[in-house]
């Protein structure tokens, strides 16, 4: 069973992997875990159990020193956010955590009534393929991330990442992140094709479950491919003067 804690750990590991690949860093301040992402110029705090001045203020000062565009805090919905409001953070979008089992073959229904996502679920869509960038998070050793790219003819049309944390105990989870289809190519099956390609890649890599964070706009797509909503979080943002 995939839990909210699994989703949060995988999201945190994804950002740490990006930081490791792009010259960023991960660090802690009095019970608060932070990741600096230089490419997006974001300082992110990942799922603290408590917000304190001792944990928050040093990281905000570090963000200002590094020229960050924003400081973000990803929260479990049960955590008190009063301190963030006091420091002029604003409510951001909600991660809607969704999971799906990876079946061994075509889409089917398990004993609990859930549709399974698996390799061979649909005929392969040749508009989507796994790319192998020589830099960034896909170049980490051992392999942890794969990039699926969608093209309409020769035109780039969308992409998404698959990420498998290298250390996750007995669980075999893979996260799907940064799903994007260009507006002019939407409603043409590319979102489904990206999901199917990443599901097959995850299964080949040994994953047994997929997880992702969705927005309300993507809910129908993910539900249609067997994902189930298991909970919601909250992001908070403080934008620094530029």
PDB file of C-alpha atoms in Angstrom:
ATOM      1  CA  UNK A   1       0.000   0.000   0.000  1.00  0.00           C
ATOM      2  CA  UNK A   2       1.316   3.448  -0.956  1.00  0.00           C
ATOM      3  CA  UNK A   3       0.833   6.094   1.745  1.00  0.00           C
ATOM      4  CA  UNK A   4       0.916   9.882   1.851  1.00  0.00           C
ATOM      5  CA  UNK A   5       4.270   9.597   3.635  1.00  0.00           C
ATOM      6  CA  UNK A   6       5.585   7.588   0.650  1.00  0.00           C
ATOM      7  CA  UNK A   7       4.416  10.316  -1.715  1.00  0.00           C
ATOM      8  CA  UNK A   8       6.044  13.027   0.362  1.00  0.00           C
ATOM      9  CA  UNK A   9       9.337  11.133   0.654  1.00  0.00           C
ATOM     10  CA  UNK A  10       9.443  10.528  -3.080  1.00  0.00           C
ATOM     11  CA  UNK A  11       8.703  14.189  -3.868  1.00  0.00           C
ATOM     12  CA  UNK A  12      11.484  15.251  -1.481  1.00  0.00           C
ATOM     13  CA  UNK A  13      13.900  12.756  -3.044  1.00  0.00           C
ATOM     14  CA  UNK A  14      13.005  14.050  -6.526  1.00  0.00           C
ATOM     15  CA  UNK A  15      13.931  17.605  -5.599  1.00  0.00           C
ATOM     16  CA  UNK A  16      17.135  16.440  -3.898  1.00  0.00           C
ATOM     17  CA  UNK A  17      18.102  14.515  -7.039  1.00  0.00           C
ATOM     18  CA  UNK A  18      17.510  17.632  -9.140  1.00  0.00           C
ATOM     19  CA  UNK A  19      19.654  19.669  -6.763  1.00  0.00           C
ATOM     20  CA  UNK A  20      22.470  17.106  -6.937  1.00  0.00           C
ATOM     21  CA  UNK A  21      22.395  17.203 -10.744  1.00  0.00           C
ATOM     22  CA  UNK A  22      22.244  20.977 -11.195  1.00  0.00           C
ATOM     23  CA  UNK A  23      24.642  22.426  -8.625  1.00  0.00           C
ATOM     24  CA  UNK A  24      22.063  22.966  -5.890  1.00  0.00           C
ATOM     25  CA  UNK A  25      22.127  21.668  -2.350  1.00  0.00           C
ATOM     26  CA  UNK A  26      20.023  20.067   0.377  1.00  0.00           C
ATOM     27  CA  UNK A  27      20.358  21.131   4.002  1.00  0.00           C
ATOM     28  CA  UNK A  28      18.502  21.325   7.293  1.00  0.00           C
ATOM     29  CA  UNK A  29      17.688  24.121   9.737  1.00  0.00           C
ATOM     30  CA  UNK A  30      16.325  23.127  13.149  1.00  0.00           C
ATOM     31  CA  UNK A  31      13.947  20.398  12.017  1.00  0.00           C
ATOM     32  CA  UNK A  32      13.155  21.865   8.592  1.00  0.00           C
ATOM     33  CA  UNK A  33      14.576  20.217   5.443  1.00  0.00           C
ATOM     34  CA  UNK A  34      15.424  22.469   2.505  1.00  0.00           C
ATOM     35  CA  UNK A  35      16.406  22.047  -1.134  1.00  0.00           C
ATOM     36  CA  UNK A  36      17.962  24.806  -3.273  1.00  0.00           C
ATOM     37  CA  UNK A  37      17.157  24.470  -6.999  1.00  0.00           C
ATOM     38  CA  UNK A  38      19.358  26.925  -8.922  1.00  0.00           C
ATOM     39  CA  UNK A  39      17.714  26.384 -12.327  1.00  0.00           C
ATOM     40  CA  UNK A  40      14.285  27.528 -11.118  1.00  0.00           C
ATOM     41  CA  UNK A  41      15.789  29.775  -8.385  1.00  0.00           C
ATOM     42  CA  UNK A  42      13.577  28.204  -5.723  1.00  0.00           C
ATOM     43  CA  UNK A  43      14.366  27.462  -2.086  1.00  0.00           C
ATOM     44  CA  UNK A  44      11.988  24.703  -1.020  1.00  0.00           C
ATOM     45  CA  UNK A  45      11.150  23.318   2.423  1.00  0.00           C
ATOM     46  CA  UNK A  46       9.855  19.777   2.240  1.00  0.00           C
ATOM     47  CA  UNK A  47       7.091  18.623   4.585  1.00  0.00           C
ATOM     48  CA  UNK A  48       8.130  20.003   7.989  1.00  0.00           C
ATOM     49  CA  UNK A  49       6.159  18.772  10.975  1.00  0.00           C
ATOM     50  CA  UNK A  50       6.405  22.226  12.569  1.00  0.00           C
ATOM     51  CA  UNK A  51       7.143  25.754  11.313  1.00  0.00           C
ATOM     52  CA  UNK A  52       9.484  27.760  13.559  1.00  0.00           C
ATOM     53  CA  UNK A  53      11.439  30.996  13.237  1.00  0.00           C
ATOM     54  CA  UNK A  54      14.649  29.084  13.998  1.00  0.00           C
ATOM     55  CA  UNK A  55      14.057  26.835  11.005  1.00  0.00           C
ATOM     56  CA  UNK A  56      12.509  29.347   8.638  1.00  0.00           C
ATOM     57  CA  UNK A  57      14.512  32.569   8.940  1.00  0.00           C
ATOM     58  CA  UNK A  58      18.041  31.204   8.200  1.00  0.00           C
ATOM     59  CA  UNK A  59      16.795  29.544   5.018  1.00  0.00           C
ATOM     60  CA  UNK A  60      14.983  32.715   3.910  1.00  0.00           C
ATOM     61  CA  UNK A  61      18.206  34.670   4.424  1.00  0.00           C
ATOM     62  CA  UNK A  62      20.103  32.049   2.399  1.00  0.00           C
ATOM     63  CA  UNK A  63      17.509  32.288  -0.358  1.00  0.00           C
ATOM     64  CA  UNK A  64      17.942  36.060  -0.527  1.00  0.00           C
ATOM     65  CA  UNK A  65      21.729  35.694  -0.599  1.00  0.00           C
ATOM     66  CA  UNK A  66      21.506  33.287  -3.537  1.00  0.00           C
ATOM     67  CA  UNK A  67      19.132  35.482  -5.519  1.00  0.00           C
ATOM     68  CA  UNK A  68      16.125  33.178  -5.232  1.00  0.00           C
ATOM     69  CA  UNK A  69      12.908  34.143  -6.957  1.00  0.00           C
ATOM     70  CA  UNK A  70      10.751  32.342  -4.384  1.00  0.00           C
ATOM     71  CA  UNK A  71      10.770  30.406  -1.133  1.00  0.00           C
ATOM     72  CA  UNK A  72       8.271  27.563  -1.099  1.00  0.00           C
ATOM     73  CA  UNK A  73       7.032  25.266   1.660  1.00  0.00           C
ATOM     74  CA  UNK A  74       5.346  21.949   0.882  1.00  0.00           C
ATOM     75  CA  UNK A  75       3.076  20.990   3.767  1.00  0.00           C
ATOM     76  CA  UNK A  76       1.034  18.061   4.911  1.00  0.00           C
ATOM     77  CA  UNK A  77      -2.472  19.464   5.305  1.00  0.00           C
ATOM     78  CA  UNK A  78      -2.433  18.624   9.047  1.00  0.00           C
ATOM     79  CA  UNK A  79       0.496  20.973   9.835  1.00  0.00           C
ATOM     80  CA  UNK A  80      -0.252  24.397  11.327  1.00  0.00           C
ATOM     81  CA  UNK A  81       0.576  27.158   8.809  1.00  0.00           C
ATOM     82  CA  UNK A  82       0.134  30.194  11.090  1.00  0.00           C
ATOM     83  CA  UNK A  83       3.860  31.034  11.128  1.00  0.00           C
ATOM     84  CA  UNK A  84       3.992  31.074   7.340  1.00  0.00           C
ATOM     85  CA  UNK A  85       1.147  33.574   7.186  1.00  0.00           C
ATOM     86  CA  UNK A  86       2.948  35.728   9.738  1.00  0.00           C
ATOM     87  CA  UNK A  87       5.998  35.817   7.450  1.00  0.00           C
ATOM     88  CA  UNK A  88       3.862  36.820   4.465  1.00  0.00           C
ATOM     89  CA  UNK A  89       3.730  33.496   2.697  1.00  0.00           C
ATOM     90  CA  UNK A  90       0.738  33.055   0.430  1.00  0.00           C
ATOM     91  CA  UNK A  91      -1.307  29.914  -0.161  1.00  0.00           C
ATOM     92  CA  UNK A  92      -0.322  28.155  -3.381  1.00  0.00           C
ATOM     93  CA  UNK A  93      -1.617  25.203  -5.321  1.00  0.00           C
ATOM     94  CA  UNK A  94      -2.576  21.920  -3.705  1.00  0.00           C
ATOM     95  CA  UNK A  95      -0.726  18.705  -4.577  1.00  0.00           C
ATOM     96  CA  UNK A  96      -3.374  16.042  -5.066  1.00  0.00           C
ATOM     97  CA  UNK A  97      -1.536  12.798  -4.305  1.00  0.00           C
ATOM     98  CA  UNK A  98      -2.526   9.922  -6.574  1.00  0.00           C
ATOM     99  CA  UNK A  99      -1.245   6.345  -6.866  1.00  0.00           C
ATOM    100  CA  UNK A 100      -1.744   3.355  -9.149  1.00  0.00           C
ATOM    101  CA  UNK A 101      -0.538  -0.249  -9.080  1.00  0.00           C
ATOM    102  CA  UNK A 102       1.664  -1.382 -11.946  1.00  0.00           C
ATOM    103  CA  UNK A 103       0.203  -4.517 -13.473  1.00  0.00           C
ATOM    104  CA  UNK A 104       2.287  -7.095 -15.306  1.00  0.00           C
ATOM    105  CA  UNK A 105       0.341  -6.775 -18.540  1.00  0.00           C
ATOM    106  CA  UNK A 106      -2.557  -4.972 -20.202  1.00  0.00           C
ATOM    107  CA  UNK A 107      -4.908  -2.773 -18.250  1.00  0.00           C
ATOM    108  CA  UNK A 108      -7.092  -4.885 -15.998  1.00  0.00           C
ATOM    109  CA  UNK A 109      -8.903  -4.802 -12.696  1.00  0.00           C
ATOM    110  CA  UNK A 110      -7.418  -6.050  -9.462  1.00  0.00           C
ATOM    111  CA  UNK A 111      -9.308  -7.577  -6.543  1.00  0.00           C
ATOM    112  CA  UNK A 112     -10.034  -4.150  -5.085  1.00  0.00           C
ATOM    113  CA  UNK A 113     -11.638  -2.883  -8.261  1.00  0.00           C
ATOM    114  CA  UNK A 114      -8.728  -0.630  -9.257  1.00  0.00           C
ATOM    115  CA  UNK A 115      -7.653  -0.431 -12.848  1.00  0.00           C
ATOM    116  CA  UNK A 116      -3.978  -1.380 -13.152  1.00  0.00           C
ATOM    117  CA  UNK A 117      -1.486   0.431 -15.324  1.00  0.00           C
ATOM    118  CA  UNK A 118       0.981  -1.908 -16.968  1.00  0.00           C
ATOM    119  CA  UNK A 119       3.209  -2.471 -19.979  1.00  0.00           C
ATOM    120  CA  UNK A 120       1.304  -3.493 -23.053  1.00  0.00           C
ATOM    121  CA  UNK A 121      -1.809  -1.706 -21.789  1.00  0.00           C
ATOM    122  CA  UNK A 122      -2.186  -0.008 -25.153  1.00  0.00           C
ATOM    123  CA  UNK A 123      -0.445  -0.160 -28.475  1.00  0.00           C
ATOM    124  CA  UNK A 124       2.759   1.867 -28.264  1.00  0.00           C
ATOM    125  CA  UNK A 125       2.314   5.456 -29.460  1.00  0.00           C
ATOM    126  CA  UNK A 126       5.312   6.321 -31.623  1.00  0.00           C
ATOM    127  CA  UNK A 127       4.889  10.024 -30.883  1.00  0.00           C
ATOM    128  CA  UNK A 128       6.414   9.433 -27.419  1.00  0.00           C
ATOM    129  CA  UNK A 129       9.859   8.060 -26.621  1.00  0.00           C
ATOM    130  CA  UNK A 130      12.331   7.931 -23.750  1.00  0.00           C
ATOM    131  CA  UNK A 131      15.139  10.433 -24.265  1.00  0.00           C
ATOM    132  CA  UNK A 132      18.580  10.094 -22.678  1.00  0.00           C
ATOM    133  CA  UNK A 133      19.924  13.571 -21.867  1.00  0.00           C
ATOM    134  CA  UNK A 134      23.635  13.680 -21.048  1.00  0.00           C
ATOM    135  CA  UNK A 135      23.161  16.287 -18.323  1.00  0.00           C
ATOM    136  CA  UNK A 136      20.690  17.059 -15.567  1.00  0.00           C
ATOM    137  CA  UNK A 137      18.835  14.599 -13.383  1.00  0.00           C
ATOM    138  CA  UNK A 138      18.712  11.889 -16.088  1.00  0.00           C
ATOM    139  CA  UNK A 139      22.527  11.655 -16.042  1.00  0.00           C
ATOM    140  CA  UNK A 140      22.753  10.616 -12.372  1.00  0.00           C
ATOM    141  CA  UNK A 141      24.568   7.364 -11.642  1.00  0.00           C
ATOM    142  CA  UNK A 142      23.045   4.924 -10.806  1.00  0.00           C
ATOM    143  CA  UNK A 143      20.105   5.716 -13.111  1.00  0.00           C
ATOM    144  CA  UNK A 144      17.245   7.274 -11.172  1.00  0.00           C
ATOM    145  CA  UNK A 145      15.290   9.331 -13.714  1.00  0.00           C
ATOM    146  CA  UNK A 146      14.001   8.978 -17.267  1.00  0.00           C
ATOM    147  CA  UNK A 147      12.584  11.669 -19.549  1.00  0.00           C
ATOM    148  CA  UNK A 148       9.675  10.869 -21.860  1.00  0.00           C
ATOM    149  CA  UNK A 149       9.275  13.345 -24.711  1.00  0.00           C
ATOM    150  CA  UNK A 150       6.251  13.757 -26.991  1.00  0.00           C
ATOM    151  CA  UNK A 151       6.552  15.067 -30.536  1.00  0.00           C
ATOM    152  CA  UNK A 152       3.996  15.780 -33.219  1.00  0.00           C
ATOM    153  CA  UNK A 153       6.027  15.192 -36.322  1.00  0.00           C
ATOM    154  CA  UNK A 154       9.212  17.146 -35.721  1.00  0.00           C
ATOM    155  CA  UNK A 155       7.540  19.568 -33.283  1.00  0.00           C
ATOM    156  CA  UNK A 156       8.119  19.193 -29.527  1.00  0.00           C
ATOM    157  CA  UNK A 157       4.718  18.689 -27.890  1.00  0.00           C
ATOM    158  CA  UNK A 158       5.295  17.740 -24.249  1.00  0.00           C
ATOM    159  CA  UNK A 159       7.287  15.776 -21.697  1.00  0.00           C
ATOM    160  CA  UNK A 160       7.316  14.154 -18.272  1.00  0.00           C
ATOM    161  CA  UNK A 161       9.870  12.567 -15.934  1.00  0.00           C
ATOM    162  CA  UNK A 162       9.888   9.207 -14.211  1.00  0.00           C
ATOM    163  CA  UNK A 163      11.883   9.000 -10.968  1.00  0.00           C
ATOM    164  CA  UNK A 164      12.772   6.009  -8.793  1.00  0.00           C
ATOM    165  CA  UNK A 165      14.500   6.880  -5.500  1.00  0.00           C
ATOM    166  CA  UNK A 166      17.618   4.690  -5.160  1.00  0.00           C
ATOM    167  CA  UNK A 167      16.982   4.001  -1.457  1.00  0.00           C
ATOM    168  CA  UNK A 168      13.401   3.188  -0.473  1.00  0.00           C
ATOM    169  CA  UNK A 169      13.595  -0.035   1.518  1.00  0.00           C
ATOM    170  CA  UNK A 170      11.298  -2.867   0.501  1.00  0.00           C
ATOM    171  CA  UNK A 171       8.924  -0.621  -1.457  1.00  0.00           C
ATOM    172  CA  UNK A 172       9.323  -0.338  -5.215  1.00  0.00           C
ATOM    173  CA  UNK A 173       7.802   3.043  -6.057  1.00  0.00           C
ATOM    174  CA  UNK A 174       8.231   5.325  -9.035  1.00  0.00           C
ATOM    175  CA  UNK A 175       7.082   8.938  -9.225  1.00  0.00           C
ATOM    176  CA  UNK A 176       5.839  10.762 -12.310  1.00  0.00           C
ATOM    177  CA  UNK A 177       6.768  14.443 -12.232  1.00  0.00           C
ATOM    178  CA  UNK A 178       6.514  17.617 -14.321  1.00  0.00           C
ATOM    179  CA  UNK A 179       3.908  16.292 -16.740  1.00  0.00           C
ATOM    180  CA  UNK A 180       3.343  18.889 -19.467  1.00  0.00           C
ATOM    181  CA  UNK A 181       1.623  18.880 -22.829  1.00  0.00           C
ATOM    182  CA  UNK A 182       1.765  22.080 -24.886  1.00  0.00           C
ATOM    183  CA  UNK A 183      -1.682  23.745 -25.139  1.00  0.00           C
ATOM    184  CA  UNK A 184      -1.850  23.413 -28.919  1.00  0.00           C
ATOM    185  CA  UNK A 185      -1.333  19.637 -28.632  1.00  0.00           C
ATOM    186  CA  UNK A 186      -3.785  18.854 -25.844  1.00  0.00           C
ATOM    187  CA  UNK A 187      -6.814  16.557 -26.200  1.00  0.00           C
ATOM    188  CA  UNK A 188      -4.911  14.488 -28.743  1.00  0.00           C
ATOM    189  CA  UNK A 189      -3.944  11.557 -26.508  1.00  0.00           C
ATOM    190  CA  UNK A 190      -0.408  12.711 -25.753  1.00  0.00           C
ATOM    191  CA  UNK A 191      -0.948  12.856 -21.981  1.00  0.00           C
ATOM    192  CA  UNK A 192      -2.130   9.243 -22.014  1.00  0.00           C
ATOM    193  CA  UNK A 193       0.761   8.255 -24.287  1.00  0.00           C
ATOM    194  CA  UNK A 194       3.284   9.849 -21.914  1.00  0.00           C
ATOM    195  CA  UNK A 195       1.760   7.999 -18.946  1.00  0.00           C
ATOM    196  CA  UNK A 196       1.802   4.683 -20.784  1.00  0.00           C
ATOM    197  CA  UNK A 197       5.428   5.126 -21.847  1.00  0.00           C
ATOM    198  CA  UNK A 198       6.515   5.960 -18.288  1.00  0.00           C
ATOM    199  CA  UNK A 199       4.487   3.087 -16.824  1.00  0.00           C
ATOM    200  CA  UNK A 200       6.258   0.631 -19.121  1.00  0.00           C
ATOM    201  CA  UNK A 201       9.649   2.139 -18.253  1.00  0.00           C
ATOM    202  CA  UNK A 202       8.863   1.960 -14.523  1.00  0.00           C
ATOM    203  CA  UNK A 203       7.798  -1.677 -14.784  1.00  0.00           C
ATOM    204  CA  UNK A 204      10.987  -2.554 -16.659  1.00  0.00           C
ATOM    205  CA  UNK A 205      12.993  -0.860 -13.872  1.00  0.00           C
ATOM    206  CA  UNK A 206      11.287  -2.963 -11.184  1.00  0.00           C
ATOM    207  CA  UNK A 207       8.632  -0.572  -9.856  1.00  0.00           C
ATOM    208  CA  UNK A 208       5.383  -1.982  -8.499  1.00  0.00           C
ATOM    209  CA  UNK A 209       3.461   1.256  -7.946  1.00  0.00           C
ATOM    210  CA  UNK A 210       3.315   4.706  -9.539  1.00  0.00           C
ATOM    211  CA  UNK A 211       2.614   7.928  -7.691  1.00  0.00           C
ATOM    212  CA  UNK A 212       2.237  11.561  -8.713  1.00  0.00           C
ATOM    213  CA  UNK A 213       0.898  14.901  -7.562  1.00  0.00           C
ATOM    214  CA  UNK A 214      -1.937  16.181  -9.709  1.00  0.00           C
ATOM    215  CA  UNK A 215      -3.790  19.419 -10.207  1.00  0.00           C
ATOM    216  CA  UNK A 216      -7.575  19.386 -10.599  1.00  0.00           C
ATOM    217  CA  UNK A 217      -7.114  19.860 -14.353  1.00  0.00           C
ATOM    218  CA  UNK A 218      -5.226  16.571 -14.637  1.00  0.00           C
ATOM    219  CA  UNK A 219      -7.532  14.526 -12.415  1.00  0.00           C
ATOM    220  CA  UNK A 220      -9.640  13.077 -15.235  1.00  0.00           C
ATOM    221  CA  UNK A 221      -6.571  11.991 -17.225  1.00  0.00           C
ATOM    222  CA  UNK A 222      -4.990  10.204 -14.272  1.00  0.00           C
ATOM    223  CA  UNK A 223      -8.198   8.565 -13.084  1.00  0.00           C
ATOM    224  CA  UNK A 224      -8.725   7.275 -16.591  1.00  0.00           C
ATOM    225  CA  UNK A 225      -5.383   5.482 -16.355  1.00  0.00           C
ATOM    226  CA  UNK A 226      -6.071   3.820 -13.005  1.00  0.00           C
ATOM    227  CA  UNK A 227      -4.785   6.398 -10.499  1.00  0.00           C
ATOM    228  CA  UNK A 228      -6.638   6.848  -7.220  1.00  0.00           C
ATOM    229  CA  UNK A 229      -6.633  10.007  -5.090  1.00  0.00           C
ATOM    230  CA  UNK A 230      -5.274   9.220  -1.602  1.00  0.00           C
ATOM    231  CA  UNK A 231      -4.948  12.714  -0.100  1.00  0.00           C
ATOM    232  CA  UNK A 232      -4.140  16.380  -0.571  1.00  0.00           C
ATOM    233  CA  UNK A 233      -1.380  18.694   0.610  1.00  0.00           C
ATOM    234  CA  UNK A 234      -0.717  22.423   0.380  1.00  0.00           C
ATOM    235  CA  UNK A 235       2.066  24.647  -0.875  1.00  0.00           C
ATOM    236  CA  UNK A 236       2.927  28.091   0.490  1.00  0.00           C
ATOM    237  CA  UNK A 237       5.017  30.701  -1.335  1.00  0.00           C
ATOM    238  CA  UNK A 238       6.987  33.826  -0.495  1.00  0.00           C
ATOM    239  CA  UNK A 239       8.155  35.727  -3.585  1.00  0.00           C
ATOM    240  CA  UNK A 240      11.313  37.758  -3.172  1.00  0.00           C
ATOM    241  CA  UNK A 241      11.821  41.215  -4.755  1.00  0.00           C
ATOM    242  CA  UNK A 242      13.658  40.990  -8.077  1.00  0.00           C
TER     243      UNK A 242
END
